[in-house]
PDB file of C-alpha atoms and ligand atoms in Angstrom:
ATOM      1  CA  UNK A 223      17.319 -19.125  -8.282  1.00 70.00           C
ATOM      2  CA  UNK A 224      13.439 -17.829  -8.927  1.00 84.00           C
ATOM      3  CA  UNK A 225      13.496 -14.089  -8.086  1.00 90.00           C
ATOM      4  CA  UNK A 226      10.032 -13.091  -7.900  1.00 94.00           C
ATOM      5  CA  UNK A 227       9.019  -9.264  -7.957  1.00 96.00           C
ATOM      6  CA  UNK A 228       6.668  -7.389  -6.104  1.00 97.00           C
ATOM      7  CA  UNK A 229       5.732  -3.569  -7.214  1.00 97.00           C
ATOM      8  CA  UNK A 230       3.970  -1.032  -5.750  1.00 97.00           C
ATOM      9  CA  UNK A 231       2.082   0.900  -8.339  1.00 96.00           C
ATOM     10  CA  UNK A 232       1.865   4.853  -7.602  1.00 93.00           C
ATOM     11  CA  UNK A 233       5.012   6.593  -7.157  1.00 94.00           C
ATOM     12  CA  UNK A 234       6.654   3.701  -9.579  1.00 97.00           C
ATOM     13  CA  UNK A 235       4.819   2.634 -12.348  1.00 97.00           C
ATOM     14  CA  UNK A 236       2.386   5.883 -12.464  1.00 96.00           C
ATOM     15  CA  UNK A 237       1.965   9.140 -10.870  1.00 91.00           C
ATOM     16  CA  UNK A 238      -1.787  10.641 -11.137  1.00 87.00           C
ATOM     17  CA  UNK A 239      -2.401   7.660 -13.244  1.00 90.00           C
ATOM     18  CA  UNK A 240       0.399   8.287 -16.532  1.00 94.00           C
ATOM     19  CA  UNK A 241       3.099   6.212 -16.848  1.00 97.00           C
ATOM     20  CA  UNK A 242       6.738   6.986 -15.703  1.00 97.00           C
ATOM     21  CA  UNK A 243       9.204   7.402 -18.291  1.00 96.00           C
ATOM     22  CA  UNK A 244      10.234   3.571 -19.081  1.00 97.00           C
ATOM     23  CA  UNK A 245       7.884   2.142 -16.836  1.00 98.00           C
ATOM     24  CA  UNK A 246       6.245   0.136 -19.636  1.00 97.00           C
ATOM     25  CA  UNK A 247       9.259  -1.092 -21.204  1.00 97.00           C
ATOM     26  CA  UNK A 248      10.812  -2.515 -18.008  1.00 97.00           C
ATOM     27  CA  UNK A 249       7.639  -4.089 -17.026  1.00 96.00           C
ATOM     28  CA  UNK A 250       6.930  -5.548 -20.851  1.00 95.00           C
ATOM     29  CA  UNK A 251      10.779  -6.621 -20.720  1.00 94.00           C
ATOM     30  CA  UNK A 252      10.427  -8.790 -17.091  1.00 93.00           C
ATOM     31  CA  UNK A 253       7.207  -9.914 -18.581  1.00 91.00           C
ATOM     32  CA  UNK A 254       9.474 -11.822 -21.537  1.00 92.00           C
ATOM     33  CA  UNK A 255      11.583 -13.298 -18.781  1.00 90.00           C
ATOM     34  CA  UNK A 256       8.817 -14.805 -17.075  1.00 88.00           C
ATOM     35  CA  UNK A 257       9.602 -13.317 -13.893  1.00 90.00           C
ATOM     36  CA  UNK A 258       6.762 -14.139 -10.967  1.00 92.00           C
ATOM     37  CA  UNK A 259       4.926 -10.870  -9.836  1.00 94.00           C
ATOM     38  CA  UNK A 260       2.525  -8.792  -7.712  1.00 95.00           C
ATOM     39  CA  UNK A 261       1.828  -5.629  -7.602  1.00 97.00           C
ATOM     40  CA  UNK A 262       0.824  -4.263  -3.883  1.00 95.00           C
ATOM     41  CA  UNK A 263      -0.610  -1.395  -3.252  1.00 94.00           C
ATOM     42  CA  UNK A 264      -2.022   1.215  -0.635  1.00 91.00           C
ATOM     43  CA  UNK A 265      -4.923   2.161  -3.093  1.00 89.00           C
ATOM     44  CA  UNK A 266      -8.374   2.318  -1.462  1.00 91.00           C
ATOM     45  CA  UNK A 267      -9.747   4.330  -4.080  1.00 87.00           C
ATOM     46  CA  UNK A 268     -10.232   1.991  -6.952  1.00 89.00           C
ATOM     47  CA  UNK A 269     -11.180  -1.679  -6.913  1.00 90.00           C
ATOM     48  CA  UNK A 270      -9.017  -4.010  -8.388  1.00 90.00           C
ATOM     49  CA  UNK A 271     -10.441  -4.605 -11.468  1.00 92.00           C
ATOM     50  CA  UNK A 272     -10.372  -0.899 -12.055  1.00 93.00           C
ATOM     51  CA  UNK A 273      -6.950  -0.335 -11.041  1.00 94.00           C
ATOM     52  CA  UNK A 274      -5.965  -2.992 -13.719  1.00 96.00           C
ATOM     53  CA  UNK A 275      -7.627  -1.308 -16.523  1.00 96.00           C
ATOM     54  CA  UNK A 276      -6.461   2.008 -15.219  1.00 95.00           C
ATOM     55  CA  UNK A 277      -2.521   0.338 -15.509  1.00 96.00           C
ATOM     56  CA  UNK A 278      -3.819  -0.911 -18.938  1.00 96.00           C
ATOM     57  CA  UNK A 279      -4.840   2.496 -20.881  1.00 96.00           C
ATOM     58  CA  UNK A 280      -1.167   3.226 -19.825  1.00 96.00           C
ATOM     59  CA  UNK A 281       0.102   0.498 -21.312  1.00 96.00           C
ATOM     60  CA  UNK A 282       0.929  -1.917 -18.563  1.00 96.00           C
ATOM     61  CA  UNK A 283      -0.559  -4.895 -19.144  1.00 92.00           C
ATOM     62  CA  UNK A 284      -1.614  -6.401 -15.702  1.00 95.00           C
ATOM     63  CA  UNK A 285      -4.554  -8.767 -14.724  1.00 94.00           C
ATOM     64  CA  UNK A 286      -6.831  -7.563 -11.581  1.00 93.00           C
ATOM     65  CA  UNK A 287      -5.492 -11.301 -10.072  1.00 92.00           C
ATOM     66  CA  UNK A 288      -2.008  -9.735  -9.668  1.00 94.00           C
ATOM     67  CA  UNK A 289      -2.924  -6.863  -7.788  1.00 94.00           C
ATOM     68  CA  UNK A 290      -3.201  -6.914  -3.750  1.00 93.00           C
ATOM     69  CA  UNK A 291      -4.384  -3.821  -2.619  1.00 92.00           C
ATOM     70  CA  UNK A 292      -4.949  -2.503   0.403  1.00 92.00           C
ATOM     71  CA  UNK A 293      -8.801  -2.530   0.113  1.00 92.00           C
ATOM     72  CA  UNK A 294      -9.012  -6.245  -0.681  1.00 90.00           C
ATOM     73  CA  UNK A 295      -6.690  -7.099   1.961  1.00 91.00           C
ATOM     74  CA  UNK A 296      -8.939  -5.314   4.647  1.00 93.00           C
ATOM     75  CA  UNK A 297     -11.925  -7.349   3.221  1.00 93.00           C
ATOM     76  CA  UNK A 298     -10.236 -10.370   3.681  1.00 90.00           C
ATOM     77  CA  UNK A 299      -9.443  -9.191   7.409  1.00 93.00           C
ATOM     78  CA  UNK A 300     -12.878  -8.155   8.387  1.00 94.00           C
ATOM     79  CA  UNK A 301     -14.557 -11.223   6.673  1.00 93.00           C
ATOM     80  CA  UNK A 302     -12.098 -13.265   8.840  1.00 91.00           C
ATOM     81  CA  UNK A 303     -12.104 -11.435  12.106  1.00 93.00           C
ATOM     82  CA  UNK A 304     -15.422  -9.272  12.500  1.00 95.00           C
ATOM     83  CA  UNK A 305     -17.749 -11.443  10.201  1.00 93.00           C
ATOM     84  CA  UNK A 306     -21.118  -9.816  10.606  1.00 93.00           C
ATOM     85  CA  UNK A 307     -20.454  -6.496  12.447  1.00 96.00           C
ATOM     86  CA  UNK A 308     -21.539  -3.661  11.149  1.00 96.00           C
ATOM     87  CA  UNK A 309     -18.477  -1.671   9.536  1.00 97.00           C
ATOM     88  CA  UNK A 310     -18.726   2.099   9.210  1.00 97.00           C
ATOM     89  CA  UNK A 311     -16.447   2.895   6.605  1.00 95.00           C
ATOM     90  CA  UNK A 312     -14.682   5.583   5.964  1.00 95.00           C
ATOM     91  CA  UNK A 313     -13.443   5.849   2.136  1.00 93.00           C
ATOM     92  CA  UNK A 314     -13.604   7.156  -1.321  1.00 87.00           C
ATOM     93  CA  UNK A 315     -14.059   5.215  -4.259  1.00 83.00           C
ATOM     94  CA  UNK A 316     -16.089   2.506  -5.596  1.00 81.00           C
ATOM     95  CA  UNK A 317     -14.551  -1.005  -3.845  1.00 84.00           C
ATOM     96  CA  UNK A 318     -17.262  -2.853  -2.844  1.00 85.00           C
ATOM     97  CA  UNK A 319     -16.685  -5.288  -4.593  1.00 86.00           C
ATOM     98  CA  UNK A 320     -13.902  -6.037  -2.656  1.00 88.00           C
ATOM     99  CA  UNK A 321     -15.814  -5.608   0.857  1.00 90.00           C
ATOM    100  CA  UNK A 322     -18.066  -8.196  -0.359  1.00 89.00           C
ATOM    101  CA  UNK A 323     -19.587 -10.084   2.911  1.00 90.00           C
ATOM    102  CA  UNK A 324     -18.587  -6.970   4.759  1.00 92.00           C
ATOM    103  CA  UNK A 325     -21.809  -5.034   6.248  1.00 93.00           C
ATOM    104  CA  UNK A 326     -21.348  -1.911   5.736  1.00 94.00           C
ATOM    105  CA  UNK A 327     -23.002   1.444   6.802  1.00 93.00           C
ATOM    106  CA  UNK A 328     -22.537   4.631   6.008  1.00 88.00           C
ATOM    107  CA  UNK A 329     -23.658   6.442   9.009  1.00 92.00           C
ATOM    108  CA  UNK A 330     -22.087   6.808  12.766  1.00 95.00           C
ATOM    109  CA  UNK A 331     -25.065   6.924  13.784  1.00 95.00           C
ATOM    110  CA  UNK A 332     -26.005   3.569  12.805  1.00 94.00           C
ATOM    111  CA  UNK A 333     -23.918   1.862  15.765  1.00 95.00           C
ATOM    112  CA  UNK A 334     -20.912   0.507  14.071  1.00 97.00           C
ATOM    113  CA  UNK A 335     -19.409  -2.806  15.760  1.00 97.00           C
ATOM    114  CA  UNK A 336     -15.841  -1.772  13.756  1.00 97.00           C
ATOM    115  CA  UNK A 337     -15.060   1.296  12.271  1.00 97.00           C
ATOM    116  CA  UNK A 338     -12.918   1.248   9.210  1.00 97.00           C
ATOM    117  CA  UNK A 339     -10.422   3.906   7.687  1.00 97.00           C
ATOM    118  CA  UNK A 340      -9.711   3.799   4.177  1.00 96.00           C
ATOM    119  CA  UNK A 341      -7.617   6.194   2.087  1.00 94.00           C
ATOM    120  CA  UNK A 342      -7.168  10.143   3.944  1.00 95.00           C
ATOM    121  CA  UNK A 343      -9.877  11.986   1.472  1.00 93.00           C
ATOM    122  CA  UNK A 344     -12.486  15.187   2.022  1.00 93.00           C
ATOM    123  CA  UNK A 345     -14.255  11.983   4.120  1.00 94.00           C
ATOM    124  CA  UNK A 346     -11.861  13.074   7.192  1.00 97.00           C
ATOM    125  CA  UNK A 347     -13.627  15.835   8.292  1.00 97.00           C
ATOM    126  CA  UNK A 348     -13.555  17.411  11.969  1.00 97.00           C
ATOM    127  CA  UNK A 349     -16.564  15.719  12.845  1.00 97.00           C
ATOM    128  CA  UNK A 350     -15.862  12.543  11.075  1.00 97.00           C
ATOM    129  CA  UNK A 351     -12.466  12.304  13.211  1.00 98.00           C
ATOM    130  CA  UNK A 352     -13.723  12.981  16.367  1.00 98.00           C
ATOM    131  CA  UNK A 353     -16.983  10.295  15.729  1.00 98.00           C
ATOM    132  CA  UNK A 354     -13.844   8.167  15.416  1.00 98.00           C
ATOM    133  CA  UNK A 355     -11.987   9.077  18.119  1.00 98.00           C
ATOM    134  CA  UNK A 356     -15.458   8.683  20.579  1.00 98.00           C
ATOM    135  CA  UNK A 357     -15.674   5.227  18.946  1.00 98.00           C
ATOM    136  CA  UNK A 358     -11.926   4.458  20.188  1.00 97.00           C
ATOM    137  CA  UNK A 359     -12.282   5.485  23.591  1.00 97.00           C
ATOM    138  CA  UNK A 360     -15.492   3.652  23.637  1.00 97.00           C
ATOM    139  CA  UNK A 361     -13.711   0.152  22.523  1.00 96.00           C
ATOM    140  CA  UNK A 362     -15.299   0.113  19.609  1.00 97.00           C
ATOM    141  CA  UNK A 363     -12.075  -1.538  17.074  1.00 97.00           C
ATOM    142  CA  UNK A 364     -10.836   0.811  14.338  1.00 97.00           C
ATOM    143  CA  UNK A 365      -9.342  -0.767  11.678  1.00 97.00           C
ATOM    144  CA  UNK A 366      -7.197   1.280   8.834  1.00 97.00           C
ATOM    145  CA  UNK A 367      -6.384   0.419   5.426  1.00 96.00           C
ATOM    146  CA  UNK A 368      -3.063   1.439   5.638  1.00 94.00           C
ATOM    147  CA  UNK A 369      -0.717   3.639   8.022  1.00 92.00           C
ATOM    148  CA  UNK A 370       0.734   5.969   4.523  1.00 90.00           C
ATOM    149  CA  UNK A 371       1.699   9.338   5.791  1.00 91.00           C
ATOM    150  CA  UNK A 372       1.582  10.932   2.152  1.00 89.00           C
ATOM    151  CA  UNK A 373       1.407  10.169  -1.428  1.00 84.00           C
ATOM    152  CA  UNK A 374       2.357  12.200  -4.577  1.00 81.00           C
ATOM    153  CA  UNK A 375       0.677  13.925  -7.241  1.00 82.00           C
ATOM    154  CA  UNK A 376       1.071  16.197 -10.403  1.00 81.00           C
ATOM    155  CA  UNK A 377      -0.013  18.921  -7.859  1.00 88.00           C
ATOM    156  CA  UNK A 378       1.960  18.000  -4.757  1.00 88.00           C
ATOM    157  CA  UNK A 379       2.368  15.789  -1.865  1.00 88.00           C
ATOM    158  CA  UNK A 380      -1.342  15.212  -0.179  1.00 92.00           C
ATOM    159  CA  UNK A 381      -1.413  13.894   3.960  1.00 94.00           C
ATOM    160  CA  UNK A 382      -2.483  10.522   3.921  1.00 94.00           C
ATOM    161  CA  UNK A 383      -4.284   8.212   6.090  1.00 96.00           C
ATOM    162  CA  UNK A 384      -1.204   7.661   8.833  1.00 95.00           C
ATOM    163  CA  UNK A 385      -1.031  11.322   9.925  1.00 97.00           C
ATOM    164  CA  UNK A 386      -4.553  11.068  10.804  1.00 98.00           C
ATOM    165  CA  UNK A 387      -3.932   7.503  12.781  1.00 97.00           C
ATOM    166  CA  UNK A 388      -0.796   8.582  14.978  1.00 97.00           C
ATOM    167  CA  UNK A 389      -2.942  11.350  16.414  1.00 98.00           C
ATOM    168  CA  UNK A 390      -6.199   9.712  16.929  1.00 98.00           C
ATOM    169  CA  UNK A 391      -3.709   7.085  18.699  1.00 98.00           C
ATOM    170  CA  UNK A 392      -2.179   9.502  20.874  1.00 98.00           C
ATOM    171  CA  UNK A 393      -5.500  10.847  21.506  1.00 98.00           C
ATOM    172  CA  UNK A 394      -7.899   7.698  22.424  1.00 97.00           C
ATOM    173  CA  UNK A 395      -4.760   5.775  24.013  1.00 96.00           C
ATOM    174  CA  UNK A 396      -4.953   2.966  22.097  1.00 94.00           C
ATOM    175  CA  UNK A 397      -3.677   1.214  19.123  1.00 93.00           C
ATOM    176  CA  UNK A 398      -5.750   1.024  15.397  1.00 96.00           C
ATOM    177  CA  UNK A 399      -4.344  -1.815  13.500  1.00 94.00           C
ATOM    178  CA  UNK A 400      -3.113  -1.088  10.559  1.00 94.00           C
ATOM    179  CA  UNK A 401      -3.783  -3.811   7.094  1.00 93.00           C
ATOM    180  CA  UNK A 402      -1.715  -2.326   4.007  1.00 92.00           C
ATOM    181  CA  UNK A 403       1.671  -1.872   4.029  1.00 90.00           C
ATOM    182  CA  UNK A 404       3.966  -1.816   5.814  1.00 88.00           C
ATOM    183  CA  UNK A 405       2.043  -4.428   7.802  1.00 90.00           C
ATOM    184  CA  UNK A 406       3.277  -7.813   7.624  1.00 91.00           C
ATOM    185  CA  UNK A 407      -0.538  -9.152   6.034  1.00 88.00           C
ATOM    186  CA  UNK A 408      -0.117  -7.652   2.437  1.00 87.00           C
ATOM    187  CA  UNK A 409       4.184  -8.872   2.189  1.00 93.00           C
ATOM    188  CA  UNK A 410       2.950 -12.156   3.841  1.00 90.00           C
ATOM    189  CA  UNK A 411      -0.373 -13.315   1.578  1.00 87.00           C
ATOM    190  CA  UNK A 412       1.749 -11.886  -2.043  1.00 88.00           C
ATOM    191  CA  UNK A 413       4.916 -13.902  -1.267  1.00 91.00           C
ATOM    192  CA  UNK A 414       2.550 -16.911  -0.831  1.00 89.00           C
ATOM    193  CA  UNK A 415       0.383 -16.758  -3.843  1.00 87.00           C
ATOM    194  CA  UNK A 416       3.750 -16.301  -5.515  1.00 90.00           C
ATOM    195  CA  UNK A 417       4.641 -19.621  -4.237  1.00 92.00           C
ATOM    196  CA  UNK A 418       8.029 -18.524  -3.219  1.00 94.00           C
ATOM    197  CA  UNK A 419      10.422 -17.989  -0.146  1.00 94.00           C
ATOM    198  CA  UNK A 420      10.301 -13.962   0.728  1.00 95.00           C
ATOM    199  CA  UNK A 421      14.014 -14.242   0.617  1.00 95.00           C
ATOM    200  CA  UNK A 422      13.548 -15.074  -3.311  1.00 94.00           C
ATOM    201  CA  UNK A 423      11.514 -11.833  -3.232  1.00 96.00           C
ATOM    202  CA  UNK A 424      12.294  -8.562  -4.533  1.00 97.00           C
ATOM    203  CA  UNK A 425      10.027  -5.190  -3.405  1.00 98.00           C
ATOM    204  CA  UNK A 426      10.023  -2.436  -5.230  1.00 98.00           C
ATOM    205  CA  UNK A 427       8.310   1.013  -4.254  1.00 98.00           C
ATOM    206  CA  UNK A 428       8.914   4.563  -3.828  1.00 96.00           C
ATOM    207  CA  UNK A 429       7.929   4.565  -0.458  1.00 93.00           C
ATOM    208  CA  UNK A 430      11.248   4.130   1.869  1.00 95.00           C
ATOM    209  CA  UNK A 431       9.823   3.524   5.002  1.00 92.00           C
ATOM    210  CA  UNK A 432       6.139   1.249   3.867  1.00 91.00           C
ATOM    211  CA  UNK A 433       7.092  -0.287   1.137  1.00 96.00           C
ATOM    212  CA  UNK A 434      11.100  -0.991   1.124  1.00 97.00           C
ATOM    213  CA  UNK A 435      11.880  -0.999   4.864  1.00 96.00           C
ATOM    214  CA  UNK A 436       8.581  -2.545   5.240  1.00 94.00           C
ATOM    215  CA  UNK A 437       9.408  -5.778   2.814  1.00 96.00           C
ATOM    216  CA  UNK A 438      12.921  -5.798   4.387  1.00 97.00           C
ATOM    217  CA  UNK A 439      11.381  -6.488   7.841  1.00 96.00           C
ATOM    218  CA  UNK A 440       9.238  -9.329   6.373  1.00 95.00           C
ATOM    219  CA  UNK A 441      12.933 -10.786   5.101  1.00 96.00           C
ATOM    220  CA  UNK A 442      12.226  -9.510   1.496  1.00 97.00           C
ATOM    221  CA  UNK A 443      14.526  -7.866  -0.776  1.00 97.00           C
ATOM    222  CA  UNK A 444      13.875  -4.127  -0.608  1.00 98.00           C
ATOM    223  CA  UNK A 445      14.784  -1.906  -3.830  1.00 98.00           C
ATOM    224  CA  UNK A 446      13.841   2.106  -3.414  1.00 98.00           C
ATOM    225  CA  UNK A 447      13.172   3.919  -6.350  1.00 98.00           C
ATOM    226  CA  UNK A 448      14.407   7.933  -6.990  1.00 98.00           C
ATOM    227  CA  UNK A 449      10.637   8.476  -8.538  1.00 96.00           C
ATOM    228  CA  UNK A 450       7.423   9.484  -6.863  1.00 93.00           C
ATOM    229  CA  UNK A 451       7.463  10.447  -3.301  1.00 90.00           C
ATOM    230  CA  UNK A 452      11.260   9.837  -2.865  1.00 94.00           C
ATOM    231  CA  UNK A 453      13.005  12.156  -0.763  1.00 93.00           C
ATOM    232  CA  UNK A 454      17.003  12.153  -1.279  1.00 95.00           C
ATOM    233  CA  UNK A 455      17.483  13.848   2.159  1.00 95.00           C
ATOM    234  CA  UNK A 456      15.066  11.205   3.521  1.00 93.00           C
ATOM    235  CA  UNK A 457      17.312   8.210   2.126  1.00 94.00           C
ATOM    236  CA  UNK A 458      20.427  10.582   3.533  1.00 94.00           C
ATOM    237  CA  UNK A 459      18.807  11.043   6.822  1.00 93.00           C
ATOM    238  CA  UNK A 460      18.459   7.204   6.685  1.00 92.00           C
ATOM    239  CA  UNK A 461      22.122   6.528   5.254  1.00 91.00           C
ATOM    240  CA  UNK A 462      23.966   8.260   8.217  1.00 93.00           C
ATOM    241  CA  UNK A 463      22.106   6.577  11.070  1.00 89.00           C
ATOM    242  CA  UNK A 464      25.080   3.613  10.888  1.00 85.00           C
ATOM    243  CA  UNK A 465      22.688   1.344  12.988  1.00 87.00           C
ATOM    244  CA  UNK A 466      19.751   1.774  11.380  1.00 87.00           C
ATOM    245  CA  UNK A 467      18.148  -0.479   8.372  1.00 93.00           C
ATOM    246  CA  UNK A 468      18.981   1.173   5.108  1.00 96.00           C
ATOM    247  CA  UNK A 469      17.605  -0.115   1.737  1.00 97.00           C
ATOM    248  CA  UNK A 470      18.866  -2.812  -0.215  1.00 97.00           C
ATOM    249  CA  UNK A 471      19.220  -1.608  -3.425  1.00 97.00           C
ATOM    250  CA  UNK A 472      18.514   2.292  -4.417  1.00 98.00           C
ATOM    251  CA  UNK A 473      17.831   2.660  -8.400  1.00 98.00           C
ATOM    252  CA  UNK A 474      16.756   5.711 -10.360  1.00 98.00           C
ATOM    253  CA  UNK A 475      13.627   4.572 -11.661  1.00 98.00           C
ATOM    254  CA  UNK A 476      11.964   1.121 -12.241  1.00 98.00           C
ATOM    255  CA  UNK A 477      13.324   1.388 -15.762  1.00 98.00           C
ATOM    256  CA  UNK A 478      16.546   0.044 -14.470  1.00 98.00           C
ATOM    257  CA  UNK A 479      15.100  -2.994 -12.630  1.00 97.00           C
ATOM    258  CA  UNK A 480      15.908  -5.099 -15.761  1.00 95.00           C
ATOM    259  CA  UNK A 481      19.376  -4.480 -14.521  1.00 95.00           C
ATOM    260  CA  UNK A 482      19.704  -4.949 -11.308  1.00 95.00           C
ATOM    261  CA  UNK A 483      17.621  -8.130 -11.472  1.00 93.00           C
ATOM    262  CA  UNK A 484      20.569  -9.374 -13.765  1.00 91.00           C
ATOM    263  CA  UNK A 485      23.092  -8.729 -11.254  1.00 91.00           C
ATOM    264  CA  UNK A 486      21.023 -10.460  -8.339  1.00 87.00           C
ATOM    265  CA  UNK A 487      21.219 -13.392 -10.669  1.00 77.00           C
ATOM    266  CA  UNK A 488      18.076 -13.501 -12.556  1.00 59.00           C
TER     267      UNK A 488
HETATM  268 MG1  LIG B 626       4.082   4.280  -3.966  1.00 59.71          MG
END
């Protein structure tokens, strides 16, 4: 049977943009095997081009055609379901180029038709939140890149985008669909340009609840790695609910996903 793989990037190939300790050797070993991959990601920061020669000056040798990230997906979902509104986005980092076709402004002011939120930055201001929340209870659609509560780096664990989303939700009384993971759109659009069955499917991420739990709901295989923002009390909390979904597979770091993907057969 084909196993394909698909691997989120921060948290379990890189944190702050270095590689994790055998990240590079497991991913230049599955290479050799021929194994079919994608790597999906929450990033809105970086366009995909950049985020594959930032995973190449570590060593990782990817092509910006393998990567699905969450600001290319949201292109993709404006293009196809608000083609020519005007988007106010909200988001750090240089991805236009995947917004191409997307009209974007800069300014409230200038009477957005959607309002988009990328990536929780310095951007999410007081006043930039409550423009948004105004916008909501106006009916004006709010689209977000992702729901991610947090990510990890060198210095900590940052709030992400999500935090921001379940109160502005609470607030306006509505719902702001979400486009990254865990949505279904991101699991859904990799396991096709894989070609394969998402049962055949293997996701791999640091993030229990978007990335693993996530692909397991979209019939995937979920693997959670002990790197990046994993929590062991988390996965505990997780383990002792005896009705609740628990991951697939737990391994200590992607450098032992050469293994595993011999014992599911591969
Ligand atoms: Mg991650």
């Amino acid at each position: 049977m084909t196993i394909g793989l698909l691997l989120d990037i921060d948290g379990v190939l890189v944190t702050s943009w270095r590689p994790l300790p055998g990240a590079v050797d497991a991913l230049a070993a599955l290479r050799e095997r021929d194994v079919p991959r994608m790597f999906l990601t929450n990033t809105t920061s970086r366009s995909r081009a950049e985020i594959a020669d930032a995973l190449s000056d570590c060593g990782f040798a990817v092509d910006p055609e393998e990567i699905l990230s969450a600001a290319r997906l949201t292109g993709e979902y404006l293009r196809a379901n608000h083609a020519g509104k005007r988007a106010w986005v909200l988001n750090k980092g240089a991805i236009a180029a995947d917004l191409t076709g997307v009209e974007v402004v800069t300014d409230p002011d200038d009477a957005p038709e959607v309002v988009v939120l990328g990536g929780a930055g310095p951007e999410f201001t007081h006043d930039a939140m409550s423009r948004v929340l105004e916008f909501m209870i106006a009916g004006v659609p709010v689209v977000a890149m992702h729901r991610s509560m947090t990510w990890s780096t060198e210095q900590g664990v940052r709030i992400d985008t999500g935090v921001y989303l379940e109160g502005l939700e609470k607030a306006a009384g509505t719902t702001i669909r979400a486009i990254g993971k865990p949505s279904p759109i991101g699991f859904r659009a990799a396991v096709e340009m894989m070609g394969l069955e998402p049962t055949s499917v293997v996701m791999v991420g640091d993030d229990m609840h978007n990335d693993v739990l996530g692909a397991q709901a979209s019939a995937m295989i979920g693997v959670l790695v002990r790197t990046g923002k994993f929590r062991a009390t988390a996965l505990e909390k997780l383990q002792a609910d005896e009705f609740g979904p628990v991951p697939d597979h737990v391994i200590d770091s992607v450098a032992d996903l050469p293994a595993l993907l011999d014992r599911l057969g591969r």
